[in-house]
mmCIF file with all atom_site columns, C-alpha atoms in Angstrom:
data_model
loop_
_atom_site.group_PDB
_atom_site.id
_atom_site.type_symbol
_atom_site.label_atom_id
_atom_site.label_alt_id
_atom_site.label_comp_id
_atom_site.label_asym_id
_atom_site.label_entity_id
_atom_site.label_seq_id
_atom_site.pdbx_PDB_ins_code
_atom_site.Cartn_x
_atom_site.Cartn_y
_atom_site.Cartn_z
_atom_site.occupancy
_atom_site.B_iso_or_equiv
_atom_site.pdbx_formal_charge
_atom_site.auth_seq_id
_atom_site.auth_comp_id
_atom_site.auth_asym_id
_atom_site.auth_atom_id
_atom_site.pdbx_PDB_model_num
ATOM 1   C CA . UNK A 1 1   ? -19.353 0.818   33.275 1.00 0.00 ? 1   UNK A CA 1
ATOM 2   C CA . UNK A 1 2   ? -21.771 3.676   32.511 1.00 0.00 ? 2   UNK A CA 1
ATOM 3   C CA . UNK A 1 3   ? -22.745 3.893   28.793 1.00 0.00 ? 3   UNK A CA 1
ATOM 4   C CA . UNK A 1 4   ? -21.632 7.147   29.047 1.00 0.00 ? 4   UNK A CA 1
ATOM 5   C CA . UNK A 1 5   ? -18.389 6.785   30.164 1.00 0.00 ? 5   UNK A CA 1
ATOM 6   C CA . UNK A 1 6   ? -17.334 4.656   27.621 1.00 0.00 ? 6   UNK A CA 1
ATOM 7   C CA . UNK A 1 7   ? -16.332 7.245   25.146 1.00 0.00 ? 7   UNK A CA 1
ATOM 8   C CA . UNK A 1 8   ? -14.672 9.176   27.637 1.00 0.00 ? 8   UNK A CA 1
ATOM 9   C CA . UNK A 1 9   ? -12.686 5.793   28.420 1.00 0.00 ? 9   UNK A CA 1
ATOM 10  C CA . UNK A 1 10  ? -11.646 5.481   25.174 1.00 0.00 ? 10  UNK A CA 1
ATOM 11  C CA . UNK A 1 11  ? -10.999 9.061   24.487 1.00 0.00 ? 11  UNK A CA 1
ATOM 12  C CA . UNK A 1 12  ? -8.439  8.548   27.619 1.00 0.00 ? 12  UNK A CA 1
ATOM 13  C CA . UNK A 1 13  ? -6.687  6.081   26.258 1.00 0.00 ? 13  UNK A CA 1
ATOM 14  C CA . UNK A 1 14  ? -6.869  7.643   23.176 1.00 0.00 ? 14  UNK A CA 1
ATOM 15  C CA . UNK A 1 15  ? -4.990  10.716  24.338 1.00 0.00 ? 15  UNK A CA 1
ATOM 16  C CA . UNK A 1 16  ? -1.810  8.538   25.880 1.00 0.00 ? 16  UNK A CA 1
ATOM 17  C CA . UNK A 1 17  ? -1.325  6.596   22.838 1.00 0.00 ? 17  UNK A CA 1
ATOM 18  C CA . UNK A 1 18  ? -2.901  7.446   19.773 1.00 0.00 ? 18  UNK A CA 1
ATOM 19  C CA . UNK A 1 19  ? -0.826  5.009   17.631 1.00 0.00 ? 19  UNK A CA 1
ATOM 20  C CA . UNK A 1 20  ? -0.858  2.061   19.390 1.00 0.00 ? 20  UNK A CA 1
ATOM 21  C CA . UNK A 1 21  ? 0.811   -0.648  18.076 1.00 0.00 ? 21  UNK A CA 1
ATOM 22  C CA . UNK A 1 22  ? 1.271   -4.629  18.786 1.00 0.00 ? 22  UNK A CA 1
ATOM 23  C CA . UNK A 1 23  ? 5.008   -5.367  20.390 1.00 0.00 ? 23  UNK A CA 1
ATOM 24  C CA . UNK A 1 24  ? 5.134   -8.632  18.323 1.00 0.00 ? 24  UNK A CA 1
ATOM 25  C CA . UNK A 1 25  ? 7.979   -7.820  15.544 1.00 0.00 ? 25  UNK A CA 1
ATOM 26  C CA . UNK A 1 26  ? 7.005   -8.284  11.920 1.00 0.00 ? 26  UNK A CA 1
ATOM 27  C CA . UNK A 1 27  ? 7.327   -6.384  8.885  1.00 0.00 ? 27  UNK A CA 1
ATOM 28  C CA . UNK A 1 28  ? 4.883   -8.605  6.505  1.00 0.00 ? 28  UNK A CA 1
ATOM 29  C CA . UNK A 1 29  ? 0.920   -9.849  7.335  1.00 0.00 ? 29  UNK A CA 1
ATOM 30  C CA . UNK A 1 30  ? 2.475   -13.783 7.125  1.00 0.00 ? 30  UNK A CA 1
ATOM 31  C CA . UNK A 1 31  ? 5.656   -12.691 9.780  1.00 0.00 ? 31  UNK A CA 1
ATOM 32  C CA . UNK A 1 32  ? 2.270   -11.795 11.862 1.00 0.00 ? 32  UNK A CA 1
ATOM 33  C CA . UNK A 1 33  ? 0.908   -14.513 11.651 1.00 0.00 ? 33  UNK A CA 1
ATOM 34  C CA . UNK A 1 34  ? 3.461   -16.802 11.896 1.00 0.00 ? 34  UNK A CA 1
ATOM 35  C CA . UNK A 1 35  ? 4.636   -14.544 15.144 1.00 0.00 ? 35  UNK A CA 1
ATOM 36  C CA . UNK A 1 36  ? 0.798   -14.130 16.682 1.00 0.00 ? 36  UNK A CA 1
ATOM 37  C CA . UNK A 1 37  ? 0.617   -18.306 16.264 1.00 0.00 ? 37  UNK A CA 1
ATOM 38  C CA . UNK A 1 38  ? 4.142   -18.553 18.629 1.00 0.00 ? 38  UNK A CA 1
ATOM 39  C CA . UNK A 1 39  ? 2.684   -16.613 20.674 1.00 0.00 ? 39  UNK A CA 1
ATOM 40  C CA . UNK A 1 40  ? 0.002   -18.460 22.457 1.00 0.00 ? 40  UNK A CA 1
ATOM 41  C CA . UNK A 1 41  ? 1.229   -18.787 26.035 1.00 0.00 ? 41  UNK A CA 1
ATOM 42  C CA . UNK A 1 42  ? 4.598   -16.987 25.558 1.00 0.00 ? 42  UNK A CA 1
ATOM 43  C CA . UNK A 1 43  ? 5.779   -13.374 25.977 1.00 0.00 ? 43  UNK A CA 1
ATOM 44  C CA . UNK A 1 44  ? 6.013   -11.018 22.905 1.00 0.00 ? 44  UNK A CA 1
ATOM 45  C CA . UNK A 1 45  ? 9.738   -10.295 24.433 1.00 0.00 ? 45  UNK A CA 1
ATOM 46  C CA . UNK A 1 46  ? 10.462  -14.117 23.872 1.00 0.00 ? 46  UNK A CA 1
ATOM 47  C CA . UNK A 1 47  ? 8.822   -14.834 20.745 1.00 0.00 ? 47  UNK A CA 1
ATOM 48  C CA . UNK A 1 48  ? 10.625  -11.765 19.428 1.00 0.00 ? 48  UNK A CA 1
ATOM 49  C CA . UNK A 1 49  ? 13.856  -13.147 20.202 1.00 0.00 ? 49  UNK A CA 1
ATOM 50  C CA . UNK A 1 50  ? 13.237  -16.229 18.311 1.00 0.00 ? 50  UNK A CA 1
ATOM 51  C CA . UNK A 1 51  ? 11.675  -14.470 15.380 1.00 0.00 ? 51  UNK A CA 1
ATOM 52  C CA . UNK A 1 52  ? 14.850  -12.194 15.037 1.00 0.00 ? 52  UNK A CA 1
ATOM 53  C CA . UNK A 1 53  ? 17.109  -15.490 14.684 1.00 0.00 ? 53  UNK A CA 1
ATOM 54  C CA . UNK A 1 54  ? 14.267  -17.206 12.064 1.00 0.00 ? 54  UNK A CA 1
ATOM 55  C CA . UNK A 1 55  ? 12.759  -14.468 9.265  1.00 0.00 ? 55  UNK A CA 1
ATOM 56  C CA . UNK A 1 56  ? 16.114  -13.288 8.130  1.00 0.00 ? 56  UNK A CA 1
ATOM 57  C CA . UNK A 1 57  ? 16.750  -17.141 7.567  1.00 0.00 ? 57  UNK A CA 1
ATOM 58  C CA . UNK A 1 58  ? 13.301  -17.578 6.431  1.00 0.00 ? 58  UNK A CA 1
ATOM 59  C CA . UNK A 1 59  ? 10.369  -15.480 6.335  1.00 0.00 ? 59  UNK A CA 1
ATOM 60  C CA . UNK A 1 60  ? 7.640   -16.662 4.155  1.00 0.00 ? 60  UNK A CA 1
ATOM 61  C CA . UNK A 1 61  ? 5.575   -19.928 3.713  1.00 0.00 ? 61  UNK A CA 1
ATOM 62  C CA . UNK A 1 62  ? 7.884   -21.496 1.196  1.00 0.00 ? 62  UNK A CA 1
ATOM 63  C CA . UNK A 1 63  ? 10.837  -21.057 3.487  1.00 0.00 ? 63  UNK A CA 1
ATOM 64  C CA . UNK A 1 64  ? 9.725   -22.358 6.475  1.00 0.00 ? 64  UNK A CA 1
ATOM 65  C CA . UNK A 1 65  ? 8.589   -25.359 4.596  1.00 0.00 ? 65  UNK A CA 1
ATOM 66  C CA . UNK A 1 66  ? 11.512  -26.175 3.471  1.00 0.00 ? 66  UNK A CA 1
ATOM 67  C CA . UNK A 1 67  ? 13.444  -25.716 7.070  1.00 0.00 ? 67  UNK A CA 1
ATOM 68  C CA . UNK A 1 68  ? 11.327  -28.693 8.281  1.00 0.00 ? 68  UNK A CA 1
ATOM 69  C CA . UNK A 1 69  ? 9.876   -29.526 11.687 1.00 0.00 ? 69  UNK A CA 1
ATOM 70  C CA . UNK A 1 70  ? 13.362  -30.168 12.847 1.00 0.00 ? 70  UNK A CA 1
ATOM 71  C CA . UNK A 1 71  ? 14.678  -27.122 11.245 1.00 0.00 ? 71  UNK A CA 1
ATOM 72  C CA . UNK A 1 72  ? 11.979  -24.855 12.582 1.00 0.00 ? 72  UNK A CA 1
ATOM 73  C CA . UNK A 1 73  ? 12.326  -26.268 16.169 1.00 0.00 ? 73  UNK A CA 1
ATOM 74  C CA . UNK A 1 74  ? 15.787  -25.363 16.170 1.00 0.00 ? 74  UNK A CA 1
ATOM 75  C CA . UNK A 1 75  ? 14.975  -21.496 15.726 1.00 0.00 ? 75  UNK A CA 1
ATOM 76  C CA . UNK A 1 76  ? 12.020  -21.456 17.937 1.00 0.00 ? 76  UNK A CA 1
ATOM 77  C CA . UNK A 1 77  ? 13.071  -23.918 20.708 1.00 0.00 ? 77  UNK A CA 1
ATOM 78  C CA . UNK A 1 78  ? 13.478  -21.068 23.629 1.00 0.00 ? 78  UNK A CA 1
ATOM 79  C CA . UNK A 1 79  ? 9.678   -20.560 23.270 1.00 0.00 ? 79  UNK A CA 1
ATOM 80  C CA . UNK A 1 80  ? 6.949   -23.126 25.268 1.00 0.00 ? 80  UNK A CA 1
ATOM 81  C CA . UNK A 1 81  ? 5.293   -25.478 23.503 1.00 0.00 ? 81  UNK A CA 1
ATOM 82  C CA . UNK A 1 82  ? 7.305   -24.629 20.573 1.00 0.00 ? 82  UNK A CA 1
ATOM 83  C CA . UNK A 1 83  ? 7.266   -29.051 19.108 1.00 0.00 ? 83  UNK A CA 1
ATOM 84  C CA . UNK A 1 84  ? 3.660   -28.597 18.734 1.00 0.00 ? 84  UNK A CA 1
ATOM 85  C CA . UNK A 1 85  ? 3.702   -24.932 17.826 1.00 0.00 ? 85  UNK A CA 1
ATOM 86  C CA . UNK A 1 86  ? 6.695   -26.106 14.772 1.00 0.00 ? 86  UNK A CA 1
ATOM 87  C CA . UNK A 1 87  ? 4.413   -28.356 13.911 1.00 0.00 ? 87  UNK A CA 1
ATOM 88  C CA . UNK A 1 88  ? 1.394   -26.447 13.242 1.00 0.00 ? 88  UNK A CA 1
ATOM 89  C CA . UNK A 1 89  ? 3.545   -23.514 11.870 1.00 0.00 ? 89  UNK A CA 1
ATOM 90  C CA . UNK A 1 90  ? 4.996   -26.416 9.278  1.00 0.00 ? 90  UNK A CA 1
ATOM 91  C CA . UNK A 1 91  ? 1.082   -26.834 8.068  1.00 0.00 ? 91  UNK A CA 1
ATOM 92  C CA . UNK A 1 92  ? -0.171  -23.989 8.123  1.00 0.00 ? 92  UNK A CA 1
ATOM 93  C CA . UNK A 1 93  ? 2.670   -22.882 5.496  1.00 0.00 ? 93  UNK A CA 1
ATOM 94  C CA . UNK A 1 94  ? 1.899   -26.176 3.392  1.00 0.00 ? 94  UNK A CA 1
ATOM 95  C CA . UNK A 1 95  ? -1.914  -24.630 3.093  1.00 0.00 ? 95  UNK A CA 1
ATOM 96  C CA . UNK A 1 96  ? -0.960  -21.075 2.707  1.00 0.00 ? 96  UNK A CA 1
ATOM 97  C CA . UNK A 1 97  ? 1.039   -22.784 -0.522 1.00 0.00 ? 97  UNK A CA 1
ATOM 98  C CA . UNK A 1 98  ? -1.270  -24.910 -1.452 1.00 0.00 ? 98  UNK A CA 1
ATOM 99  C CA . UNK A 1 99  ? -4.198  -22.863 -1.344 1.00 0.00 ? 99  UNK A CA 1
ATOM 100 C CA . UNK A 1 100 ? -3.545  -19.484 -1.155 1.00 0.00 ? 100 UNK A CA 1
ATOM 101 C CA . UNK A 1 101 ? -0.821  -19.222 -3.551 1.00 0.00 ? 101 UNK A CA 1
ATOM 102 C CA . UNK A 1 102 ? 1.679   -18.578 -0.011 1.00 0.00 ? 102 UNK A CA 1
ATOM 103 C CA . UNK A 1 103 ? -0.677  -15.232 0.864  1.00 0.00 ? 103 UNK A CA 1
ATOM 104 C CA . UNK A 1 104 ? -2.494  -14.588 3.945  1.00 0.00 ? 104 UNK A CA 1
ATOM 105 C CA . UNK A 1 105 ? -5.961  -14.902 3.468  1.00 0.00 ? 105 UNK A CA 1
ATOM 106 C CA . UNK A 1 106 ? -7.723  -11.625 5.013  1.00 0.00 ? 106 UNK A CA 1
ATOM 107 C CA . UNK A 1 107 ? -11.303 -13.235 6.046  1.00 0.00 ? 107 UNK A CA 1
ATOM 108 C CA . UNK A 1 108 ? -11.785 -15.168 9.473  1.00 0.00 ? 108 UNK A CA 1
ATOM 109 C CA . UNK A 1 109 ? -13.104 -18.476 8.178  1.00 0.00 ? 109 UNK A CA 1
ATOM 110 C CA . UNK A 1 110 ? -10.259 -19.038 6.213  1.00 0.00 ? 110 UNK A CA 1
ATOM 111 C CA . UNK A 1 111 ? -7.491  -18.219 8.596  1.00 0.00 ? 111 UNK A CA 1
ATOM 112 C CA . UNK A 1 112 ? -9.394  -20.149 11.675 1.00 0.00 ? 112 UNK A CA 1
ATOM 113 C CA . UNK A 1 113 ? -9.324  -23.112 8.840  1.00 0.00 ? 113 UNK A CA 1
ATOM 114 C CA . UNK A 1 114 ? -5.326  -23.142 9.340  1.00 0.00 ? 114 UNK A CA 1
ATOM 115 C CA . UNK A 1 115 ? -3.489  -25.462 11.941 1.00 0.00 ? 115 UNK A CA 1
ATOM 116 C CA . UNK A 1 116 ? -2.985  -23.433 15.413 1.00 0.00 ? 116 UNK A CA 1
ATOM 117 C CA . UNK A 1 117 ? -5.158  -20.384 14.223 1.00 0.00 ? 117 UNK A CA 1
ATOM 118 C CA . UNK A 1 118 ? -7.753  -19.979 16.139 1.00 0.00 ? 118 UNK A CA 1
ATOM 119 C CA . UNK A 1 119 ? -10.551 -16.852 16.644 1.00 0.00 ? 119 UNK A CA 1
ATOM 120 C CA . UNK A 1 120 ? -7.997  -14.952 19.085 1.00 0.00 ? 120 UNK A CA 1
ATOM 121 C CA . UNK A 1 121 ? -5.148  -15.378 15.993 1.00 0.00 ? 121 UNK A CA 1
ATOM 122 C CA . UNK A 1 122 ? -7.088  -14.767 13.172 1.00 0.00 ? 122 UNK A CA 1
ATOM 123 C CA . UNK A 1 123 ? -8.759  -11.522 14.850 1.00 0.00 ? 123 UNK A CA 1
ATOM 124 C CA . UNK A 1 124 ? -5.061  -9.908  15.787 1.00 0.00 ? 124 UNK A CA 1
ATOM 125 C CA . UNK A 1 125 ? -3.969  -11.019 12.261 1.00 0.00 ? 125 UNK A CA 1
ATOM 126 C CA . UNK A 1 126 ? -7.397  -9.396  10.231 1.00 0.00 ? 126 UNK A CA 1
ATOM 127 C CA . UNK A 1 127 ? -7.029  -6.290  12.733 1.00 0.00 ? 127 UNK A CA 1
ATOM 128 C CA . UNK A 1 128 ? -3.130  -5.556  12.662 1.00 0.00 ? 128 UNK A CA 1
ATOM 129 C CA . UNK A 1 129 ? -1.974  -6.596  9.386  1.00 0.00 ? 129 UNK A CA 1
ATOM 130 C CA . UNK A 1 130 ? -5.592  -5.859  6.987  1.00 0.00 ? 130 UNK A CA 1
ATOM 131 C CA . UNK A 1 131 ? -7.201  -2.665  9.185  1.00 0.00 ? 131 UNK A CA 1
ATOM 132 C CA . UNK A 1 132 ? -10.114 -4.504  10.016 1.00 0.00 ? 132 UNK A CA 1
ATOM 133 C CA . UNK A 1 133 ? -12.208 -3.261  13.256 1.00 0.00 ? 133 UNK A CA 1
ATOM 134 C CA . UNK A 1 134 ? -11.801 -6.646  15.196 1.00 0.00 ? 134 UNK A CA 1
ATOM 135 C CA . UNK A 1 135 ? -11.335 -7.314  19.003 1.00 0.00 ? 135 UNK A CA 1
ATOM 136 C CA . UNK A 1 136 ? -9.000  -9.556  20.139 1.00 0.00 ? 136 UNK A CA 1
ATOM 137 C CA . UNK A 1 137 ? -10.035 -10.981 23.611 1.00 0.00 ? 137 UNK A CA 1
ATOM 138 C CA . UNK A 1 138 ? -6.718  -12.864 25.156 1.00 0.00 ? 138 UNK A CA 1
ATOM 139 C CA . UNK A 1 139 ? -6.371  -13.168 29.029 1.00 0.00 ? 139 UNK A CA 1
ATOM 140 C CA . UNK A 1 140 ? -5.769  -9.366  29.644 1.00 0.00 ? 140 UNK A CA 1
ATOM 141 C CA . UNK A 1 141 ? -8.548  -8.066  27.316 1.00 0.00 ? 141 UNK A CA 1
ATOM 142 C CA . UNK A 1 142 ? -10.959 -10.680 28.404 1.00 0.00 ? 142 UNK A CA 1
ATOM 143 C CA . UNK A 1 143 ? -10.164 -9.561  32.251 1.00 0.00 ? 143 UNK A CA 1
ATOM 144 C CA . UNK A 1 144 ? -10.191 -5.707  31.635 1.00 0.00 ? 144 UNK A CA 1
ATOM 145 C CA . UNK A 1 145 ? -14.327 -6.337  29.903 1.00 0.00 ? 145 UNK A CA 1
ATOM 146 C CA . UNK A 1 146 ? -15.101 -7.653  33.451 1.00 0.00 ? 146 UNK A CA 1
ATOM 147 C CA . UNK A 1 147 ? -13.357 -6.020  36.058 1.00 0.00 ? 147 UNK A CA 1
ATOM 148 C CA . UNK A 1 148 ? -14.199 -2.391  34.516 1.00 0.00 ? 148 UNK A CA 1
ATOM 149 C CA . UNK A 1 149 ? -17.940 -3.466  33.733 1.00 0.00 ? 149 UNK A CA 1
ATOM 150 C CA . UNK A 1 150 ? -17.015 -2.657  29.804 1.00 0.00 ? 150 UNK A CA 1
ATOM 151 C CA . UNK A 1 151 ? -17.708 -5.819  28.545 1.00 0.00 ? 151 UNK A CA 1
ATOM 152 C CA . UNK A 1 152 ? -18.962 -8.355  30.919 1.00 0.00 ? 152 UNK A CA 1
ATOM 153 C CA . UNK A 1 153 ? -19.110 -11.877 30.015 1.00 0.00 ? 153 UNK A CA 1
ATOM 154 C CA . UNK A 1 154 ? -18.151 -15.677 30.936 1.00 0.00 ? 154 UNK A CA 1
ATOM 155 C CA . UNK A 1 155 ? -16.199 -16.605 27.569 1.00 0.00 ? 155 UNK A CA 1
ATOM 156 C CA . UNK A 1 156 ? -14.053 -14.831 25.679 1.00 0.00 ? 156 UNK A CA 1
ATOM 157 C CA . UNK A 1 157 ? -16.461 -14.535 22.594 1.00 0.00 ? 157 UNK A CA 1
ATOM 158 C CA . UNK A 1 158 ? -19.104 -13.234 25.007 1.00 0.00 ? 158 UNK A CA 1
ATOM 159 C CA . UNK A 1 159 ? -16.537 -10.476 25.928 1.00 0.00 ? 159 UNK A CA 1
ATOM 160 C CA . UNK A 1 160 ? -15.255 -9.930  22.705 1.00 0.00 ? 160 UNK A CA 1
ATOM 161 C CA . UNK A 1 161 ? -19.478 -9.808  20.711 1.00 0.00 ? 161 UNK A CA 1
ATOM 162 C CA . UNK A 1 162 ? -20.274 -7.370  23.875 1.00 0.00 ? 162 UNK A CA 1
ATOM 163 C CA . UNK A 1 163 ? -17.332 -5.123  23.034 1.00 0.00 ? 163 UNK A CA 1
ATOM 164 C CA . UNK A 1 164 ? -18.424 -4.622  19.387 1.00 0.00 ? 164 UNK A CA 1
ATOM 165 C CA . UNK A 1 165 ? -21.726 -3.349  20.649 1.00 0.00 ? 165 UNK A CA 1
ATOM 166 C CA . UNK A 1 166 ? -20.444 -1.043  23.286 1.00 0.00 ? 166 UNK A CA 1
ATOM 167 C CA . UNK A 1 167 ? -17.138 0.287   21.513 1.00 0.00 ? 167 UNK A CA 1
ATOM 168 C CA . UNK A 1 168 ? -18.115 3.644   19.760 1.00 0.00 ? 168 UNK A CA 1
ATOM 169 C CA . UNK A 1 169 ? -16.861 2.975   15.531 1.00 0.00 ? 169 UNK A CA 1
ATOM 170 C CA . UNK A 1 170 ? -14.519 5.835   15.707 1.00 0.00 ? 170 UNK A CA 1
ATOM 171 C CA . UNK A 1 171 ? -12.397 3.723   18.299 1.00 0.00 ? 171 UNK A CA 1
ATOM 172 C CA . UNK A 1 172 ? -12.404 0.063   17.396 1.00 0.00 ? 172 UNK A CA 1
ATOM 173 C CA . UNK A 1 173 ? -9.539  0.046   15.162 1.00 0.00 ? 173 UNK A CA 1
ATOM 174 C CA . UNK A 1 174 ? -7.588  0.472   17.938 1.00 0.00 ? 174 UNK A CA 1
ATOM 175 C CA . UNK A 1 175 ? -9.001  -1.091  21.140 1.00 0.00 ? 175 UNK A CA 1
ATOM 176 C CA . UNK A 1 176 ? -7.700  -4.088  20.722 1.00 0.00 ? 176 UNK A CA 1
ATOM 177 C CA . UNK A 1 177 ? -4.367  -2.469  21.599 1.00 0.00 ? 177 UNK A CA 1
ATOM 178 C CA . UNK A 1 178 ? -5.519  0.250   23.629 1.00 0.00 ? 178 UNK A CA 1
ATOM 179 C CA . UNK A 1 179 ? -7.349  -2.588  26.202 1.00 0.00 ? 179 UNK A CA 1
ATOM 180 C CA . UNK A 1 180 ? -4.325  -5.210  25.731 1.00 0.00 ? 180 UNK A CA 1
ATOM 181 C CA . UNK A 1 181 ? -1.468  -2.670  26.827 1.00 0.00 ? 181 UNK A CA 1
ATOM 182 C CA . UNK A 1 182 ? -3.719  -1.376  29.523 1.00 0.00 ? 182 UNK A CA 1
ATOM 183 C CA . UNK A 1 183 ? -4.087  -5.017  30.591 1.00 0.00 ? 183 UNK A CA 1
ATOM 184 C CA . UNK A 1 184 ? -0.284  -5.587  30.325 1.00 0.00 ? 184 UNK A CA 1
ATOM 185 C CA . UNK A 1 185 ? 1.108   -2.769  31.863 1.00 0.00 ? 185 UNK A CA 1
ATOM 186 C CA . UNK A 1 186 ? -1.309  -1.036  34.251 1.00 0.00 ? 186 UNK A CA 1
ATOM 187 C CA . UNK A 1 187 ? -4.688  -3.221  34.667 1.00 0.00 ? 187 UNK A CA 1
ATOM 188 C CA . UNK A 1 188 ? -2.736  -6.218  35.602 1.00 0.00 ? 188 UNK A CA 1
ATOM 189 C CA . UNK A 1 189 ? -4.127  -9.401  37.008 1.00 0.00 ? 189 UNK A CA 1
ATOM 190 C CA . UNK A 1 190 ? -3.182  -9.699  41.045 1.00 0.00 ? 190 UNK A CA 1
ATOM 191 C CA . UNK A 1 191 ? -3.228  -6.382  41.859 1.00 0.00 ? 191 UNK A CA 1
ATOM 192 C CA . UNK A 1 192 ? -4.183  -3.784  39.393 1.00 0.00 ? 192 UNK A CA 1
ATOM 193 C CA . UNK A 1 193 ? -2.329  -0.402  39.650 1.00 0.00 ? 193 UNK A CA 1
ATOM 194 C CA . UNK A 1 194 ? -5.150  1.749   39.773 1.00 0.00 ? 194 UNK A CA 1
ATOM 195 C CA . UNK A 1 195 ? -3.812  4.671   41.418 1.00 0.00 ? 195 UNK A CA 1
ATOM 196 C CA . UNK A 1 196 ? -1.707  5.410   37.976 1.00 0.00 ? 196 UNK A CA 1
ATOM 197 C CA . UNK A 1 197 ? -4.906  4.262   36.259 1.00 0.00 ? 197 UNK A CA 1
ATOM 198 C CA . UNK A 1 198 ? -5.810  7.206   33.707 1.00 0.00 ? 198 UNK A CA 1
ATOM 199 C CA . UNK A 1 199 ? -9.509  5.898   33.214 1.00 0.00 ? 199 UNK A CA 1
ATOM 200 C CA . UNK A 1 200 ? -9.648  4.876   37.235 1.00 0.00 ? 200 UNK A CA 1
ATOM 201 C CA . UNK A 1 201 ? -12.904 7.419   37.123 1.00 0.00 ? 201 UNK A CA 1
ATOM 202 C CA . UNK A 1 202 ? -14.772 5.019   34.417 1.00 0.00 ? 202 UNK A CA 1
ATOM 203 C CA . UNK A 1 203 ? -13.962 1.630   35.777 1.00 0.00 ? 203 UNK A CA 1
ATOM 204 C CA . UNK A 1 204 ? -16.892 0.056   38.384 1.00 0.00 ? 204 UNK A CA 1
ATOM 205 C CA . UNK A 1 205 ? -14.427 -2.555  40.107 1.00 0.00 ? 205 UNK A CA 1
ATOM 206 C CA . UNK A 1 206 ? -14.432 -1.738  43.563 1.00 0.00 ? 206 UNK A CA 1
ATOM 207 C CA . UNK A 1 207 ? -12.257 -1.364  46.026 1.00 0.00 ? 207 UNK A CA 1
ATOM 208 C CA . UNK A 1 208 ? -9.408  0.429   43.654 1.00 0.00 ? 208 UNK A CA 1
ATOM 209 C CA . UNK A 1 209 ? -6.071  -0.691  44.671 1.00 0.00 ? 209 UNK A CA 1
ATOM 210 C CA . UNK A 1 210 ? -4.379  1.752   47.049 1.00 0.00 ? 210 UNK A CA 1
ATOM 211 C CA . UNK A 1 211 ? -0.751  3.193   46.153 1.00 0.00 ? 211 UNK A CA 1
ATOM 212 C CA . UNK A 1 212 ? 2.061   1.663   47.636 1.00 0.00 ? 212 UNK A CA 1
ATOM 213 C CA . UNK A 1 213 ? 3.999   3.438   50.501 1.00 0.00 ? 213 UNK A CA 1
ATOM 214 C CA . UNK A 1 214 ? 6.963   3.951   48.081 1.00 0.00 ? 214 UNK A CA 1
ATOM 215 C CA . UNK A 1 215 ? 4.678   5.435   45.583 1.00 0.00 ? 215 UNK A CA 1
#
């Protein structure tokens, strides 16, 4: 992608949706958290529906400690992985109480020191919940920097270093969202739906998808 262009790309996706917002339910920075670390390798859809059953039962660090692993499971057992995922939900409260007087801590080294949180997690969690100007790179973000020619780059954190550079200030508070709802819903992965692409013009991958017949 041009250098150029970028602005203009952003400035697109600006215009469509200039609150965006993450589709993961929460209404404190720990139901984040807790929600962003169910997450990995699940829908939002699904993880909502478990979170709906669990924070009205228990919602903060103290309370889920004191459900158990066993207890936990039970609320979160439609989602995958969700033994190892109760598990590491279980310690991470322990150290938010233990250290952190049950807060979130709001700088990267100390949330990627939790069980489960990794750089993905702790970037939503520092962007979304504390305003900070971080970039997210999952599967749809980390696709979108390559296929367009944003962001290039073999690894995630390659991606992710690349689109701090290129990302003019006045828009990365909100590209995370902006590139992972573009990813979800319109830049998908086998076959992206570039003729209802808004930023079609910016993006270098080549050949763009052709409408369907019934389109």
């Amino acid at each position: 992608m041009k250098k150029a262009d970028i602005p203009l790309f952003f400035a697109t996706l600006q215009a469509a949706n200039p609150e965006p917002r993450t589709e993961l339910e929460y209404t404190t920075p720990f139901e984040l958290l807790a929600a962003v670390l169910l997450s990995a390798q699940a829908t939002d859809v699904g993880v909502n529906k478990a979170t709906r059953r669990l924070y009205p039962v228990a919602n903060t660090p103290q309370a889920i400690l004191d459900l158990g692993v066993e207890g936990l499971e039970s609320y979160i057992k439609t989602i995958g992985l969700y033994r190892s995922k109760a598990k590491h939900l279980i310690e991470t409260c322990r150290m938010l109480v233990e250290l952190h007087g049950g807060e979130v801590p709001q700088t990267r080294a100390e949330l990627e020191a939790l069980p489960g949180v990794g750089r993905k997690t702790a970037n939503v969690v520092l962007n979304v919940a504390f305003g900070h100007e971080t970039i997210a790179v999952d599967t749809h973000i980390f696709r979108i920097g390559n296929r367009t020619g944003l962001a290039p780059g073999k690894t995630p954190l390659d991606v992710e270093l690349k689109l701090e550079k290129r990302i003019p200030p006045e828009y990365r508070l909100h590209a995370h969202h902006w590139l992972i709802l573009h990813g979800r819903y319109v830049c998908v992965a086998r076959k992206p739906r570039c003729w209802e692409c808004a930023v079609a013009t910016f993006c270098a991958f080549k050949p763009k998808t052709p409408a369907p017949k019934s389109a």
